[in-house]
PDB file of C-alpha atoms in Angstrom:
ATOM      1  CA  MET Q   1     127.317  79.593 119.831  1.00 75.00           C
ATOM      2  CA  ASP Q   2     125.545  81.376 122.656  1.00 80.00           C
ATOM      3  CA  GLU Q   3     123.400  84.044 120.982  1.00 84.00           C
ATOM      4  CA  ARG Q   4     123.510  86.194 124.122  1.00 87.00           C
ATOM      5  CA  HIS Q   5     127.189  86.999 123.648  1.00 93.00           C
ATOM      6  CA  ASP Q   6     129.318  88.716 121.023  1.00 96.00           C
ATOM      7  CA  VAL Q   7     132.706  87.873 122.553  1.00 97.00           C
ATOM      8  CA  PHE Q   8     133.970  84.317 122.909  1.00 97.00           C
ATOM      9  CA  ILE Q   9     137.005  83.318 124.943  1.00 97.00           C
ATOM     10  CA  VAL Q  10     138.417  79.809 124.797  1.00 97.00           C
ATOM     11  CA  GLY Q  11     138.172  78.267 128.239  1.00 95.00           C
ATOM     12  CA  LEU Q  12     135.436  80.643 129.373  1.00 95.00           C
ATOM     13  CA  ASN Q  13     132.396  80.498 127.100  1.00 95.00           C
ATOM     14  CA  THR Q  14     133.645  78.376 124.201  1.00 95.00           C
ATOM     15  CA  ASP Q  15     136.241  75.734 123.408  1.00 96.00           C
ATOM     16  CA  LYS Q  16     138.734  75.509 120.562  1.00 95.00           C
ATOM     17  CA  HIS Q  17     136.664  72.988 118.585  1.00 96.00           C
ATOM     18  CA  GLU Q  18     133.486  75.084 118.626  1.00 96.00           C
ATOM     19  CA  ALA Q  19     135.486  78.232 117.884  1.00 96.00           C
ATOM     20  CA  TYR Q  20     137.194  76.588 114.915  1.00 95.00           C
ATOM     21  CA  ALA Q  21     133.880  75.445 113.441  1.00 96.00           C
ATOM     22  CA  CYS Q  22     132.180  78.814 113.890  1.00 96.00           C
ATOM     23  CA  LYS Q  23     135.173  80.669 112.471  1.00 95.00           C
ATOM     24  CA  ARG Q  24     135.094  78.349 109.453  1.00 96.00           C
ATOM     25  CA  ASP Q  25     131.409  79.182 108.997  1.00 96.00           C
ATOM     26  CA  LYS Q  26     132.231  82.905 109.323  1.00 95.00           C
ATOM     27  CA  GLU Q  27     130.016  83.374 112.362  1.00 95.00           C
ATOM     28  CA  ILE Q  28     132.933  84.719 114.384  1.00 96.00           C
ATOM     29  CA  VAL Q  29     136.292  86.347 113.692  1.00 95.00           C
ATOM     30  CA  ARG Q  30     139.532  85.590 115.514  1.00 95.00           C
ATOM     31  CA  VAL Q  31     140.778  88.842 117.059  1.00 95.00           C
ATOM     32  CA  ALA Q  32     143.664  87.452 119.122  1.00 94.00           C
ATOM     33  CA  GLN Q  33     144.859  84.091 120.359  1.00 94.00           C
ATOM     34  CA  GLY Q  34     141.939  82.369 122.049  1.00 96.00           C
ATOM     35  CA  VAL Q  35     139.549  85.303 121.552  1.00 97.00           C
ATOM     36  CA  TYR Q  36     136.809  85.756 118.948  1.00 97.00           C
ATOM     37  CA  PHE Q  37     134.288  88.502 118.174  1.00 96.00           C
ATOM     38  CA  ARG Q  38     130.954  87.876 116.508  1.00 96.00           C
ATOM     39  CA  ALA Q  39     131.206  88.774 112.824  1.00 95.00           C
ATOM     40  CA  GLY Q  40     129.720  92.127 111.877  1.00 93.00           C
ATOM     41  CA  VAL Q  41     129.715  93.626 115.381  1.00 94.00           C
ATOM     42  CA  ASP Q  42     131.560  96.917 115.920  1.00 94.00           C
ATOM     43  CA  VAL Q  43     135.086  96.154 117.120  1.00 94.00           C
ATOM     44  CA  ASP Q  44     135.606  99.400 119.040  1.00 94.00           C
ATOM     45  CA  ALA Q  45     132.341  98.949 120.929  1.00 94.00           C
ATOM     46  CA  LEU Q  46     133.270  95.398 121.929  1.00 96.00           C
ATOM     47  CA  PHE Q  47     136.739  96.466 123.059  1.00 96.00           C
ATOM     48  CA  GLU Q  48     135.206  99.252 125.129  1.00 96.00           C
ATOM     49  CA  GLN Q  49     132.895  96.753 126.814  1.00 96.00           C
ATOM     50  CA  TYR Q  50     135.175  93.730 127.184  1.00 97.00           C
ATOM     51  CA  GLY Q  51     138.667  95.231 127.031  1.00 97.00           C
ATOM     52  CA  ILE Q  52     139.444  94.971 130.741  1.00 98.00           C
ATOM     53  CA  ARG Q  53     138.486  91.292 130.721  1.00 98.00           C
ATOM     54  CA  LEU Q  54     140.781  90.731 127.745  1.00 98.00           C
ATOM     55  CA  ALA Q  55     143.612  92.488 129.593  1.00 98.00           C
ATOM     56  CA  LYS Q  56     143.079  90.094 132.494  1.00 97.00           C
ATOM     57  CA  TYR Q  57     143.000  87.124 130.091  1.00 97.00           C
ATOM     58  CA  PHE Q  58     146.250  88.026 128.332  1.00 97.00           C
ATOM     59  CA  PHE Q  59     148.183  89.517 131.273  1.00 97.00           C
ATOM     60  CA  ARG Q  60     147.198  87.471 134.304  1.00 93.00           C
ATOM     61  CA  SER Q  61     149.957  88.715 136.606  1.00 94.00           C
ATOM     62  CA  ALA Q  62     149.649  92.375 135.636  1.00 97.00           C
ATOM     63  CA  ALA Q  63     147.704  95.320 137.045  1.00 98.00           C
ATOM     64  CA  LEU Q  64     145.845  98.174 135.410  1.00 98.00           C
ATOM     65  CA  THR Q  65     147.956 101.338 135.416  1.00 97.00           C
ATOM     66  CA  HIS Q  66     148.060 104.949 134.232  1.00 96.00           C
ATOM     67  CA  SER Q  67     144.828 106.366 132.782  1.00 96.00           C
ATOM     68  CA  THR Q  68     143.191 102.922 132.718  1.00 97.00           C
ATOM     69  CA  ALA Q  69     143.630 102.568 136.479  1.00 97.00           C
ATOM     70  CA  TRP Q  70     141.872 105.892 137.037  1.00 97.00           C
ATOM     71  CA  PHE Q  71     139.005 105.569 134.546  1.00 97.00           C
ATOM     72  CA  ARG Q  72     138.838 101.753 134.827  1.00 97.00           C
ATOM     73  CA  LYS Q  73     137.978 101.428 131.166  1.00 96.00           C
ATOM     74  CA  PRO Q  74     139.782 101.723 127.816  1.00 95.00           C
ATOM     75  CA  VAL Q  75     140.961 105.189 126.808  1.00 90.00           C
ATOM     76  CA  GLY Q  76     141.207 105.956 123.106  1.00 90.00           C
ATOM     77  CA  GLY Q  77     141.278 102.272 122.207  1.00 94.00           C
ATOM     78  CA  ARG Q  78     144.099 101.621 124.668  1.00 96.00           C
ATOM     79  CA  ILE Q  79     144.364  99.689 127.923  1.00 97.00           C
ATOM     80  CA  PHE Q  80     147.495 100.109 130.022  1.00 97.00           C
ATOM     81  CA  VAL Q  81     148.795  97.469 132.390  1.00 97.00           C
ATOM     82  CA  GLY Q  82     151.989  97.022 134.356  1.00 97.00           C
ATOM     83  CA  GLY Q  83     153.898  93.764 134.470  1.00 97.00           C
ATOM     84  CA  ASP Q  84     157.375  92.273 134.356  1.00 95.00           C
ATOM     85  CA  TYR Q  85     158.159  93.006 130.703  1.00 95.00           C
ATOM     86  CA  PRO Q  86     157.077  95.456 127.980  1.00 95.00           C
ATOM     87  CA  TYR Q  87     154.623  94.111 125.423  1.00 96.00           C
ATOM     88  CA  LYS Q  88     151.865  95.283 123.103  1.00 95.00           C
ATOM     89  CA  LYS Q  89     148.890  93.039 122.389  1.00 95.00           C
ATOM     90  CA  VAL Q  90     146.953  93.969 119.265  1.00 95.00           C
ATOM     91  CA  VAL Q  91     143.260  93.104 119.341  1.00 95.00           C
ATOM     92  CA  ALA Q  92     141.201  92.839 116.135  1.00 89.00           C
ATOM     93  CA  PRO Q  93     143.676  94.511 113.748  1.00 86.00           C
ATOM     94  CA  TYR Q  94     141.240  93.876 110.886  1.00 81.00           C
ATOM     95  CA  GLY Q  95     138.619  96.302 112.168  1.00 75.00           C
ATOM     96  CA  GLY Q  96     140.041  98.832 114.578  1.00 74.00           C
ATOM     97  CA  ASP Q  97     143.004 100.231 116.451  1.00 84.00           C
ATOM     98  CA  CYS Q  98     142.811  98.470 119.812  1.00 94.00           C
ATOM     99  CA  LEU Q  99     145.874  97.785 121.930  1.00 96.00           C
ATOM    100  CA  ILE Q 100     146.651  96.436 125.372  1.00 97.00           C
ATOM    101  CA  VAL Q 101     150.012  97.936 126.326  1.00 96.00           C
ATOM    102  CA  GLN Q 102     152.070  96.429 129.120  1.00 96.00           C
ATOM    103  CA  SER Q 103     154.830  98.504 130.716  1.00 94.00           C
ATOM    104  CA  MET Q 104     157.646  96.977 132.729  1.00 93.00           C
ATOM    105  CA  VAL Q 105     156.900  98.178 136.264  1.00 92.00           C
ATOM    106  CA  HIS Q 106     157.403  94.947 138.267  1.00 93.00           C
ATOM    107  CA  PRO Q 107     154.220  95.550 140.283  1.00 96.00           C
ATOM    108  CA  LYS Q 108     154.245  94.640 143.968  1.00 96.00           C
ATOM    109  CA  LEU Q 109     150.710  93.288 143.909  1.00 97.00           C
ATOM    110  CA  ASP Q 110     150.746  92.325 147.586  1.00 97.00           C
ATOM    111  CA  ASP Q 111     151.306  95.926 148.714  1.00 97.00           C
ATOM    112  CA  VAL Q 112     147.857  97.472 149.203  1.00 97.00           C
ATOM    113  CA  ARG Q 113     149.342 100.970 149.165  1.00 97.00           C
ATOM    114  CA  MET Q 114     150.202 100.420 145.508  1.00 98.00           C
ATOM    115  CA  TYR Q 115     147.615  97.988 144.136  1.00 98.00           C
ATOM    116  CA  GLN Q 116     144.097  96.970 145.009  1.00 98.00           C
ATOM    117  CA  VAL Q 117     141.846  94.187 143.768  1.00 98.00           C
ATOM    118  CA  VAL Q 118     138.877  95.617 141.874  1.00 98.00           C
ATOM    119  CA  THR Q 119     135.759  93.766 140.753  1.00 98.00           C
ATOM    120  CA  PHE Q 120     134.606  94.436 137.194  1.00 98.00           C
ATOM    121  CA  GLU Q 121     131.446  93.362 135.408  1.00 97.00           C
ATOM    122  CA  ASP Q 122     130.591  92.830 131.761  1.00 96.00           C
ATOM    123  CA  PRO Q 123     127.965  90.710 129.954  1.00 95.00           C
ATOM    124  CA  LEU Q 124     130.075  87.599 130.629  1.00 96.00           C
ATOM    125  CA  GLY Q 125     129.852  88.149 134.384  1.00 96.00           C
ATOM    126  CA  SER Q 126     132.081  89.523 137.122  1.00 97.00           C
ATOM    127  CA  PHE Q 127     135.831  89.125 137.517  1.00 97.00           C
ATOM    128  CA  GLU Q 128     138.652  90.634 139.542  1.00 98.00           C
ATOM    129  CA  MET Q 129     141.845  92.369 138.491  1.00 98.00           C
ATOM    130  CA  HIS Q 130     144.550  94.271 140.311  1.00 98.00           C
ATOM    131  CA  CYS Q 131     144.459  98.006 139.758  1.00 98.00           C
ATOM    132  CA  ALA Q 132     146.972 100.679 140.723  1.00 98.00           C
ATOM    133  CA  THR Q 133     145.816 102.833 143.622  1.00 98.00           C
ATOM    134  CA  PRO Q 134     145.459 106.592 143.086  1.00 97.00           C
ATOM    135  CA  GLU Q 135     148.801 106.981 144.884  1.00 97.00           C
ATOM    136  CA  MET Q 136     150.578 104.611 142.516  1.00 97.00           C
ATOM    137  CA  THR Q 137     148.740 106.017 139.516  1.00 97.00           C
ATOM    138  CA  LEU Q 138     149.987 109.547 140.211  1.00 95.00           C
ATOM    139  CA  ILE Q 139     153.528 108.203 140.407  1.00 95.00           C
ATOM    140  CA  HIS Q 140     153.117 106.152 137.212  1.00 94.00           C
ATOM    141  CA  LEU Q 141     151.863 109.233 135.382  1.00 92.00           C
ATOM    142  CA  MET Q 142     155.311 110.758 135.816  1.00 91.00           C
ATOM    143  CA  ASP Q 143     156.969 108.034 133.721  1.00 83.00           C
ATOM    144  CA  ALA Q 144     159.455 109.628 131.331  1.00 63.00           C
ATOM    145  CA  THR Q 145     157.769 108.676 128.066  1.00 65.00           C
ATOM    146  CA  LYS Q 146     156.271 110.528 125.136  1.00 62.00           C
ATOM    147  CA  LYS Q 147     154.768 107.398 123.618  1.00 70.00           C
ATOM    148  CA  ASN Q 148     151.164 106.346 124.133  1.00 75.00           C
ATOM    149  CA  VAL Q 149     149.759 109.763 124.963  1.00 82.00           C
ATOM    150  CA  GLU Q 150     146.553 108.013 126.040  1.00 87.00           C
ATOM    151  CA  LYS Q 151     148.457 106.901 129.160  1.00 90.00           C
ATOM    152  CA  HIS Q 152     148.291 110.382 130.579  1.00 89.00           C
ATOM    153  CA  LEU Q 153     145.437 112.201 132.275  1.00 91.00           C
ATOM    154  CA  PRO Q 154     144.116 115.721 131.750  1.00 90.00           C
ATOM    155  CA  GLU Q 155     145.357 118.146 134.381  1.00 90.00           C
ATOM    156  CA  THR Q 156     141.863 118.410 135.856  1.00 93.00           C
ATOM    157  CA  GLU Q 157     141.801 114.662 136.528  1.00 95.00           C
ATOM    158  CA  MET Q 158     145.240 114.733 138.160  1.00 93.00           C
ATOM    159  CA  GLU Q 159     144.088 117.579 140.392  1.00 92.00           C
ATOM    160  CA  LYS Q 160     140.980 115.593 141.298  1.00 95.00           C
ATOM    161  CA  MET Q 161     143.103 112.569 142.187  1.00 96.00           C
ATOM    162  CA  PHE Q 162     145.468 114.616 144.348  1.00 94.00           C
ATOM    163  CA  GLN Q 163     142.520 116.274 146.074  1.00 95.00           C
ATOM    164  CA  GLN Q 164     141.175 112.829 146.983  1.00 96.00           C
ATOM    165  CA  LEU Q 165     144.524 111.916 148.505  1.00 96.00           C
ATOM    166  CA  GLN Q 166     144.645 115.118 150.540  1.00 95.00           C
ATOM    167  CA  GLU Q 167     141.205 114.298 151.931  1.00 97.00           C
ATOM    168  CA  LYS Q 168     142.276 110.707 152.616  1.00 97.00           C
ATOM    169  CA  TYR Q 169     145.442 111.638 154.523  1.00 97.00           C
ATOM    170  CA  GLY Q 170     144.182 114.860 156.083  1.00 97.00           C
ATOM    171  CA  SER Q 171     146.531 117.384 154.508  1.00 95.00           C
ATOM    172  CA  LYS Q 172     148.672 118.132 151.484  1.00 92.00           C
ATOM    173  CA  SER Q 173     151.912 117.497 153.372  1.00 93.00           C
ATOM    174  CA  ALA Q 174     150.679 114.139 154.680  1.00 96.00           C
ATOM    175  CA  ALA Q 175     149.613 113.077 151.177  1.00 95.00           C
ATOM    176  CA  LEU Q 176     153.008 114.031 149.749  1.00 94.00           C
ATOM    177  CA  ALA Q 177     154.792 112.179 152.551  1.00 95.00           C
ATOM    178  CA  GLU Q 178     152.852 109.002 151.769  1.00 97.00           C
ATOM    179  CA  LEU Q 179     153.504 109.396 148.044  1.00 97.00           C
ATOM    180  CA  GLU Q 180     157.216 109.741 148.749  1.00 96.00           C
ATOM    181  CA  THR Q 181     157.218 106.594 150.896  1.00 97.00           C
ATOM    182  CA  ILE Q 182     155.405 104.597 148.219  1.00 97.00           C
ATOM    183  CA  ALA Q 183     157.737 105.915 145.520  1.00 96.00           C
ATOM    184  CA  GLN Q 184     160.765 104.805 147.534  1.00 96.00           C
ATOM    185  CA  VAL Q 185     159.389 101.286 148.033  1.00 96.00           C
ATOM    186  CA  ALA Q 186     158.467 101.074 144.339  1.00 95.00           C
ATOM    187  CA  ASP Q 187     161.895 102.386 143.267  1.00 94.00           C
ATOM    188  CA  LYS Q 188     160.200 105.388 141.662  1.00 94.00           C
ATOM    189  CA  THR Q 189     161.961 108.267 143.414  1.00 94.00           C
ATOM    190  CA  ASN Q 190     162.703 110.044 140.131  1.00 94.00           C
ATOM    191  CA  GLU Q 191     159.010 109.930 139.269  1.00 93.00           C
ATOM    192  CA  PHE Q 192     158.145 111.394 142.680  1.00 95.00           C
ATOM    193  CA  GLU Q 193     160.553 114.277 142.074  1.00 94.00           C
ATOM    194  CA  ARG Q 194     158.879 114.932 138.719  1.00 92.00           C
ATOM    195  CA  LEU Q 195     155.501 114.862 140.459  1.00 92.00           C
ATOM    196  CA  LEU Q 196     156.613 117.536 142.911  1.00 90.00           C
ATOM    197  CA  LYS Q 197     157.919 119.714 140.085  1.00 88.00           C
ATOM    198  CA  HIS Q 198     154.748 119.140 138.086  1.00 82.00           C
ATOM    199  CA  PHE Q 199     152.392 120.305 140.817  1.00 78.00           C
ATOM    200  CA  PHE Q 200     154.684 123.188 141.771  1.00 72.00           C
ATOM    201  CA  SER Q 201     154.850 124.451 138.184  1.00 70.00           C
ATOM    202  CA  GLN Q 202     151.082 124.109 137.744  1.00 59.00           C
ATOM    203  CA  ARG Q 203     150.375 126.170 140.841  1.00 55.00           C
ATOM    204  CA  ARG Q 204     152.929 128.804 139.877  1.00 50.00           C
ATOM    205  CA  ARG Q 205     151.231 129.245 136.481  1.00 48.00           C
ATOM    206  CA  SER Q 206     147.733 129.418 137.973  1.00 47.00           C
TER     207      SER Q 206
END
């Protein structure tokens, strides 16, 4: 196998026959369907480096969401995507705690207010994946869930995101108006109401 790489994906930089032979010879380890890591290489480090590509490979019609959309990299061994059904994809259960978690958000990928195409790069090259915009990310962060705490962002990051939107739209009221419009189109009005309450309560405490 190509000595330059530590991750092998069937259909990209290996085929099933080569992968089978190298797995038999214990050169590589199967970490998920169609994906292999070089034996002896740190699983968490590989997931950190190649995780977004794996999310694209396994969830081709999904978009990065929540904290992953903001940081554009795994957070705490987790990658969050939005698609048409909920699903958890375990990667390399033998050597780490790495998950790609898909939430059911029915993303409108053709609406540039909600999702944008982002180019990523890793040692295998460049690739594109849809990513929630800061507007959509703020709305997603108000999902009513206590699971997967890695989905959420520290308050300082949420403030930074909202500040960017105020600069983009020219004022706080204009940013909130656009967020409300997007929430209505995305059928996320409850999340928008939580967002208003969240920022109001934060400012009242400060």
